[in-house]
Amino acid sequence: MKFNTKAIHGGQKPEKSTGAIVPPIFQTSTYAQASFGASQEYNYSRGSNPTRTALEDSLATLENGTHGFAFSSGLAAIDCVLRTLKPGDQIVAGNDLYGGTYRMFTKLFKKYGLEFNYVDTYSAKNVSEAITEKTTLVWLETPTNPLMKIADIQAISSEVKKVNPSILIAVDNTFATPYLQQPLNLGADIVMHSVTKYLGGHSDVLMGALIVKDAKLAEELHFIQFAAGAIAGPMDSFLALRGIKTLHIRMQRHSENAKAVANLLKNHPKAGAVYYPGLDDHPNYEVAKKQMKDFGGVVSFSLKDESKEATFKFLENLNFFTIAESLGGVESMVNHAATMSHASMPKEARLKAGITDSLIRLSVGIEDIEDLLGDLEKVLSK
């Protein structure tokens, strides 16, 4: 199947007992058993649920994996990956990460004995040179949140596996989605999504996901998910399945609109630096063009007037861009990284990563582009 067909049919079949085209919401915690000790597919919904199974099969198909897992949030999915490690293991991670991921690394798992080495993943050499005998996992975001840096997944995977084939490569694919980028095809071992964002697509679901190809790794992740219990519920699974059916057409419009917004900002006298991998002056534009089908719906930038007053004035005067923590919905949203998505990062760490107090992140929705550009022009001209 081609991707657009996968989004609608991948991993999904009409429901057995009724023939329902849309997987029903199996709002149940437990299942009747034929007899004591009888083996059956569903026993207790923490282990598996038919609605969640339909979603997990769909996710695996979209990412060209063999096993998918749906969690209660994106951070719950990351937590599951880290639980496969042991005290003393080292993780090499990007220095420009989602603030919640950074918080989990530094505030939770560091005290359990995991070690973290943060590098600029713009260069595969930076990553390979950070590998030590303790390294068991490389954690990548690409594009990164919020600076839209691009990591060359294939080059990094190749270099890391040359050093030690047992090191796992995990990629947070939230910003790109499987429509634009498929990390398992490029050498990664684990793909992670905040399904809350583009996969759900309608700002009404909180969910995370992991997708893998290796059966042994899948067995370990499933055990941790079952034992720890951070599963996605059937109603959220139903909503995510609904969102996935239009992922391809939404991502086309998100990308189209974001390119127009990035070009407006790049050429506007009041805009400063603009971060978007679809601009040909982006440092890793060629890598992005090679590994992505298009460039996505997130644009970050700063104003030339980098004062807090100018930044907040811009944020508060927008009409079609709602100030909000999240991204990836059909509606446009605007985020101030320093006080919102990355507030949990110490200021020193934020600044070192390039996340200044004036940085603004736009999640460009699928509204009429003339309305979005007009909104930005109006506020910038004040």
PDB file of C-alpha atoms in Angstrom, residues 81 92 137-142 153 157 167-173 183 187-192 210:
ATOM      1  CA  VAL A  81      12.194   3.331  26.549  1.00  0.00           C
ATOM      2  CA  VAL A  92      23.640  10.485  24.038  1.00  0.00           C
ATOM      3  CA  LEU A 137      20.949   4.610  23.606  1.00  0.00           C
ATOM      4  CA  VAL A 138      21.082   7.578  21.242  1.00  0.00           C
ATOM      5  CA  TRP A 139      18.011   9.832  21.519  1.00  0.00           C
ATOM      6  CA  LEU A 140      17.287  12.070  18.531  1.00  0.00           C
ATOM      7  CA  GLU A 141      14.651  14.667  17.719  1.00  0.00           C
ATOM      8  CA  THR A 142      14.430  15.751  14.117  1.00  0.00           C
ATOM      9  CA  ILE A 153      19.183   9.795  10.832  1.00  0.00           C
ATOM     10  CA  SER A 157      22.665   5.396  12.689  1.00  0.00           C
ATOM     11  CA  ILE A 167      23.410   0.745  20.769  1.00  0.00           C
ATOM     12  CA  LEU A 168      19.768   1.598  20.159  1.00  0.00           C
ATOM     13  CA  ILE A 169      18.824   4.598  18.024  1.00  0.00           C
ATOM     14  CA  ALA A 170      15.528   6.211  19.067  1.00  0.00           C
ATOM     15  CA  VAL A 171      13.942   9.041  17.088  1.00  0.00           C
ATOM     16  CA  ASP A 172      11.222  11.400  18.277  1.00  0.00           C
ATOM     17  CA  ASN A 173       9.336  11.751  14.993  1.00  0.00           C
ATOM     18  CA  PRO A 183      13.150   6.711  10.761  1.00  0.00           C
ATOM     19  CA  GLY A 187      18.408   2.807  10.427  1.00  0.00           C
ATOM     20  CA  ALA A 188      16.648   3.748  13.670  1.00  0.00           C
ATOM     21  CA  ASP A 189      15.503   1.042  16.109  1.00  0.00           C
ATOM     22  CA  ILE A 190      12.693   2.913  17.881  1.00  0.00           C
ATOM     23  CA  VAL A 191      10.313   5.625  16.691  1.00  0.00           C
ATOM     24  CA  MET A 192       8.489   7.705  19.277  1.00  0.00           C
ATOM     25  CA  LEU A 210       6.438   3.672  20.173  1.00  0.00           C
TER      26      LEU A 210
END
